[in-house]
């Protein structure tokens, strides 16, 4: 069942309070945490209703949903980030259509995005996705692969490296999850120390763990369930 706009507004208000509390508890300014509404599987109507509420941006996982919602004007004036696994044959359909591609997790994908951005004569903002739990089932680069890839991004004239994104292993204990977020924060800080001057974004934290992410320095938290309620995946769709 779809949630009403009033329910979404109430959910978002509670989320904002929780973000504020987590930020203040770690000496951070809550204004430095942006709320990304992850709207995979949600209808155009739900997305449009949420766009007028207190969220900063949208996160989309699939090219087809992005296309449908863009053509329906569902995001209103809010930016949309691509956060899902991006197949290289879909790169042309995403580059230039989103404010940021958060899920750049291989050299091959990075090169394809540079190529597509060059053809459009634009500079595409990207994050590098770190497979922080080193899970075989997950995409993203290992922490060791970060530096060569960051260098490659920096030397790509049509890419702007804005920072890092991660999804820690599901089902971990809170202290384990927090340790993964802390490791992400270290990697993010070393990007700054090494002179990657555009790296101002650390995207981590979902409905089940966003307060821990905020405490460890997230500048974007990506929430779906906490805003829109549980997702219904159609029979033909795989969970991601
Ligand atoms: C689905 C998804 C989220 C949001 O997950 P919830 O648990 O519903 O908050 C965040 N990030 C990515 C990359 C996702 O695919």
CSV table of C-alpha atoms and ligand atoms in Angstrom, one decimal:
chain,number,residue,atom,x,y,z
A,1,UNK,CA,0.0,0.0,0.0
A,2,UNK,CA,1.2,3.5,-0.8
A,3,UNK,CA,1.8,5.8,2.1
A,4,UNK,CA,0.0,9.1,2.1
A,5,UNK,CA,1.8,12.5,1.9
A,6,UNK,CA,0.9,13.2,5.5
A,7,UNK,CA,2.5,9.9,6.6
A,8,UNK,CA,5.6,10.7,4.5
A,9,UNK,CA,5.8,14.2,6.0
A,10,UNK,CA,5.6,12.7,9.5
A,11,UNK,CA,8.2,10.1,8.7
A,12,UNK,CA,10.6,12.7,7.3
A,13,UNK,CA,10.1,15.0,10.4
A,14,UNK,CA,11.1,12.1,12.7
A,15,UNK,CA,14.1,11.2,10.5
A,16,UNK,CA,15.3,14.9,10.6
A,17,UNK,CA,15.1,14.8,14.4
A,18,UNK,CA,17.1,11.6,14.5
A,19,UNK,CA,19.7,13.0,12.1
A,20,UNK,CA,19.9,16.2,14.2
A,21,UNK,CA,20.4,14.2,17.4
A,22,UNK,CA,23.0,12.0,15.9
A,23,UNK,CA,24.9,14.9,14.4
A,24,UNK,CA,24.9,17.0,17.6
A,25,UNK,CA,26.0,13.9,19.6
A,26,UNK,CA,29.2,13.8,17.5
A,27,UNK,CA,29.8,17.5,17.3
A,28,UNK,CA,28.5,17.9,13.8
A,29,UNK,CA,26.2,20.5,12.2
A,30,UNK,CA,23.0,18.7,11.1
A,31,UNK,CA,22.9,21.0,8.1
A,32,UNK,CA,25.9,19.1,6.7
A,33,UNK,CA,23.8,16.0,6.3
A,34,UNK,CA,21.6,15.8,3.2
A,35,UNK,CA,18.6,13.5,3.1
A,36,UNK,CA,18.4,11.4,-0.1
A,37,UNK,CA,15.0,9.8,-0.6
A,38,UNK,CA,15.6,6.4,-2.3
A,39,UNK,CA,12.6,5.9,-4.5
A,40,UNK,CA,13.2,2.6,-6.3
A,41,UNK,CA,9.9,0.8,-6.8
A,42,UNK,CA,7.9,3.9,-5.8
A,43,UNK,CA,5.2,5.3,-8.1
A,44,UNK,CA,5.4,8.6,-9.9
A,45,UNK,CA,2.7,9.9,-7.6
A,46,UNK,CA,4.5,8.9,-4.4
A,47,UNK,CA,7.7,10.4,-5.7
A,48,UNK,CA,6.0,13.6,-6.7
A,49,UNK,CA,4.3,13.9,-3.3
A,50,UNK,CA,7.5,13.4,-1.5
A,51,UNK,CA,9.4,15.9,-3.7
A,52,UNK,CA,7.5,18.8,-2.0
A,53,UNK,CA,8.6,17.6,1.5
A,54,UNK,CA,11.7,18.2,3.5
A,55,UNK,CA,14.1,16.0,1.5
A,56,UNK,CA,17.2,17.2,-0.3
A,57,UNK,CA,17.5,14.9,-3.3
A,58,UNK,CA,16.4,11.6,-4.8
A,59,UNK,CA,18.3,8.3,-5.3
A,60,UNK,CA,17.4,6.0,-8.1
A,61,UNK,CA,18.7,2.5,-8.7
A,62,UNK,CA,17.5,1.6,-12.2
A,63,UNK,CA,17.8,3.4,-15.5
A,64,UNK,CA,14.3,2.6,-16.5
A,65,UNK,CA,12.7,4.0,-13.4
A,66,UNK,CA,14.9,7.1,-13.7
A,67,UNK,CA,13.7,7.6,-17.3
A,68,UNK,CA,10.0,7.2,-16.4
A,69,UNK,CA,10.1,9.5,-13.4
A,70,UNK,CA,12.2,12.1,-15.3
A,71,UNK,CA,9.8,12.2,-18.2
A,72,UNK,CA,6.9,12.5,-15.7
A,73,UNK,CA,8.6,15.4,-13.9
A,74,UNK,CA,8.3,13.4,-10.7
A,75,UNK,CA,11.3,14.9,-8.9
A,76,UNK,CA,10.0,18.5,-9.4
A,77,UNK,CA,13.1,20.7,-8.9
A,78,UNK,CA,15.1,18.3,-6.7
A,79,UNK,CA,18.3,16.7,-7.9
A,80,UNK,CA,18.5,13.0,-8.5
A,81,UNK,CA,21.5,10.7,-7.9
A,82,UNK,CA,22.0,7.4,-9.5
A,83,UNK,CA,22.9,4.9,-6.7
A,84,UNK,CA,22.4,1.5,-8.2
A,85,UNK,CA,24.5,-1.0,-10.2
A,86,UNK,CA,25.0,0.7,-13.6
A,87,UNK,CA,25.4,-1.6,-16.5
A,88,UNK,CA,27.9,-0.2,-19.0
A,89,UNK,CA,25.3,-0.4,-21.8
A,90,UNK,CA,23.1,1.9,-19.9
A,91,UNK,CA,25.7,4.5,-19.2
A,92,UNK,CA,24.6,6.8,-22.1
A,93,UNK,CA,21.1,6.9,-20.7
A,94,UNK,CA,22.2,8.1,-17.2
A,95,UNK,CA,25.1,10.4,-17.8
A,96,UNK,CA,24.0,14.0,-17.9
A,97,UNK,CA,20.5,13.1,-16.6
A,98,UNK,CA,21.5,12.9,-12.9
A,99,UNK,CA,23.3,15.4,-10.7
A,100,UNK,CA,25.7,12.6,-9.5
A,101,UNK,CA,26.5,9.0,-10.1
A,102,UNK,CA,27.3,7.6,-6.7
A,103,UNK,CA,27.9,4.0,-7.6
A,104,UNK,CA,31.1,4.0,-9.7
A,105,UNK,CA,32.7,0.8,-8.7
A,106,UNK,CA,35.1,-0.2,-11.5
A,107,UNK,CA,37.7,1.3,-13.8
A,108,UNK,CA,35.7,0.1,-16.8
A,109,UNK,CA,32.5,1.9,-15.7
A,110,UNK,CA,34.5,5.1,-14.9
A,111,UNK,CA,36.0,5.1,-18.4
A,112,UNK,CA,32.6,4.6,-19.9
A,113,UNK,CA,31.2,7.5,-17.9
A,114,UNK,CA,34.1,9.7,-19.0
A,115,UNK,CA,33.5,8.8,-22.6
A,116,UNK,CA,29.8,9.5,-22.5
A,117,UNK,CA,30.4,12.8,-20.6
A,118,UNK,CA,33.0,13.9,-23.2
A,119,UNK,CA,30.5,13.3,-26.0
A,120,UNK,CA,27.9,15.5,-24.2
A,121,UNK,CA,30.6,18.0,-23.4
A,122,UNK,CA,29.7,18.0,-19.7
A,123,UNK,CA,31.4,17.3,-16.4
A,124,UNK,CA,29.7,14.5,-14.5
A,125,UNK,CA,29.9,14.4,-10.7
A,126,UNK,CA,30.7,11.0,-9.4
A,127,UNK,CA,31.4,9.1,-6.2
A,128,UNK,CA,33.5,6.0,-6.0
A,129,UNK,CA,31.7,3.1,-4.4
A,130,UNK,CA,33.8,1.2,-1.8
A,131,UNK,CA,33.0,-2.4,-1.1
A,132,UNK,CA,33.9,-1.8,2.5
A,133,UNK,CA,32.9,-5.2,3.8
A,134,UNK,CA,34.9,-6.9,0.9
A,135,UNK,CA,31.8,-8.9,0.1
A,136,UNK,CA,32.0,-11.2,-3.0
A,137,UNK,CA,28.4,-10.5,-3.8
A,138,UNK,CA,28.7,-6.8,-3.9
A,139,UNK,CA,30.0,-4.4,-6.4
A,140,UNK,CA,32.4,-1.6,-5.6
A,141,UNK,CA,36.2,-1.4,-5.3
A,142,UNK,CA,38.3,-2.5,-2.4
A,143,UNK,CA,39.9,0.2,-0.2
A,144,UNK,CA,43.3,-0.8,-1.9
A,145,UNK,CA,41.9,0.0,-5.3
A,146,UNK,CA,40.8,3.5,-4.3
A,147,UNK,CA,44.0,5.4,-5.0
A,148,UNK,CA,44.6,4.3,-8.6
A,149,UNK,CA,40.9,4.9,-9.4
A,150,UNK,CA,40.8,8.3,-7.7
A,151,UNK,CA,43.8,9.3,-9.7
A,152,UNK,CA,42.2,8.1,-12.8
A,153,UNK,CA,39.0,10.1,-12.0
A,154,UNK,CA,41.1,13.2,-11.3
A,155,UNK,CA,42.8,12.8,-14.7
A,156,UNK,CA,39.5,12.5,-16.5
A,157,UNK,CA,38.5,16.0,-17.8
A,158,UNK,CA,34.8,15.2,-17.9
A,159,UNK,CA,34.6,13.7,-14.4
A,160,UNK,CA,34.5,15.5,-11.0
A,161,UNK,CA,35.3,13.2,-8.1
A,162,UNK,CA,33.1,14.4,-5.3
A,163,UNK,CA,33.8,11.6,-2.8
A,164,UNK,CA,32.8,8.1,-1.7
A,165,UNK,CA,29.8,5.9,-1.2
A,166,UNK,CA,29.4,2.6,0.6
A,167,UNK,CA,26.8,0.0,1.7
A,168,UNK,CA,28.2,-2.0,4.6
A,169,UNK,CA,27.3,-5.7,5.0
A,170,UNK,CA,23.6,-6.3,5.8
A,171,UNK,CA,22.9,-8.1,9.1
A,172,UNK,CA,26.0,-6.9,10.9
A,173,UNK,CA,25.9,-5.9,14.6
A,174,UNK,CA,25.7,-2.1,15.2
A,175,UNK,CA,29.3,-1.9,16.5
A,176,UNK,CA,30.6,-3.7,13.4
A,177,UNK,CA,28.5,-1.5,11.1
A,178,UNK,CA,29.8,1.6,12.9
A,179,UNK,CA,33.4,0.3,12.4
A,180,UNK,CA,32.8,0.1,8.6
A,181,UNK,CA,31.5,3.6,8.6
A,182,UNK,CA,34.5,4.8,10.6
A,183,UNK,CA,36.8,3.1,8.1
A,184,UNK,CA,34.9,5.0,5.3
A,185,UNK,CA,35.4,8.2,7.1
A,186,UNK,CA,39.1,7.6,7.3
A,187,UNK,CA,39.3,6.9,3.6
A,188,UNK,CA,37.2,10.0,2.9
A,189,UNK,CA,39.4,12.2,5.1
A,190,UNK,CA,42.5,10.9,3.3
A,191,UNK,CA,41.1,11.9,0.0
A,192,UNK,CA,41.0,15.5,1.3
A,193,UNK,CA,44.5,15.1,2.7
A,194,UNK,CA,45.8,13.9,-0.6
A,195,UNK,CA,44.5,17.0,-2.3
A,196,UNK,CA,41.3,15.8,-4.0
A,197,UNK,CA,39.8,19.2,-3.5
A,198,UNK,CA,36.3,18.4,-4.9
A,199,UNK,CA,35.8,15.5,-2.5
A,200,UNK,CA,33.1,16.9,-0.2
A,201,UNK,CA,30.6,14.0,-0.2
A,202,UNK,CA,30.4,10.9,1.9
A,203,UNK,CA,27.3,8.9,1.1
A,204,UNK,CA,26.5,6.2,3.6
A,205,UNK,CA,23.7,5.1,5.9
A,206,UNK,CA,20.3,3.6,5.1
A,207,UNK,CA,17.0,3.2,7.0
A,208,UNK,CA,18.5,0.7,9.5
A,209,UNK,CA,21.7,2.4,10.3
A,210,UNK,CA,21.7,6.1,9.3
A,211,UNK,CA,22.4,7.5,12.8
A,212,UNK,CA,25.6,5.5,13.1
A,213,UNK,CA,26.6,6.8,9.6
A,214,UNK,CA,25.8,10.4,10.7
A,215,UNK,CA,28.0,10.0,13.8
A,216,UNK,CA,30.8,8.8,11.5
A,217,UNK,CA,30.6,11.7,9.2
A,218,UNK,CA,28.1,10.9,6.4
A,219,UNK,CA,27.1,14.0,4.4
A,220,UNK,CA,24.4,12.1,2.5
A,221,UNK,CA,22.1,9.4,4.1
A,222,UNK,CA,20.0,7.4,1.6
A,223,UNK,CA,16.7,6.3,3.0
A,224,UNK,CA,13.9,4.4,1.3
A,225,UNK,CA,11.9,2.3,3.8
A,226,UNK,CA,12.0,4.9,6.6
A,227,UNK,CA,10.3,7.5,4.3
A,228,UNK,CA,8.0,5.4,2.1
A,229,UNK,CA,7.4,2.2,4.0
A,230,UNK,CA,8.3,-1.4,3.0
A,231,UNK,CA,9.0,-2.0,-0.7
A,232,UNK,CA,7.0,-4.3,-2.9
A,233,UNK,CA,9.1,-5.9,-5.5
A,234,UNK,CA,7.1,-7.2,-8.5
A,235,UNK,CA,7.7,-10.9,-9.4
A,236,UNK,CA,9.9,-10.0,-12.4
A,237,UNK,CA,12.1,-7.7,-10.4
A,238,UNK,CA,15.1,-8.7,-8.5
A,239,UNK,CA,15.8,-7.2,-5.1
A,240,UNK,CA,18.8,-4.9,-5.0
B,1,LIG,C1,17.5,0.6,-1.5
B,1,LIG,C2,18.8,1.4,-1.2
B,1,LIG,C3,18.8,2.3,-0.1
B,1,LIG,C4,17.7,2.5,0.8
B,1,LIG,O1,17.4,1.4,1.6
B,1,LIG,P1,16.4,1.4,2.8
B,1,LIG,O2,16.8,0.3,3.7
B,1,LIG,O3,15.0,1.2,2.2
B,1,LIG,O4,16.5,2.7,3.5
B,1,LIG,C5,20.0,3.0,0.0
B,1,LIG,N1,21.1,2.9,-0.8
B,1,LIG,C6,21.0,2.0,-1.9
B,1,LIG,C7,22.2,1.9,-2.8
B,1,LIG,C8,19.9,1.3,-2.1
B,1,LIG,O5,19.9,0.4,-3.2
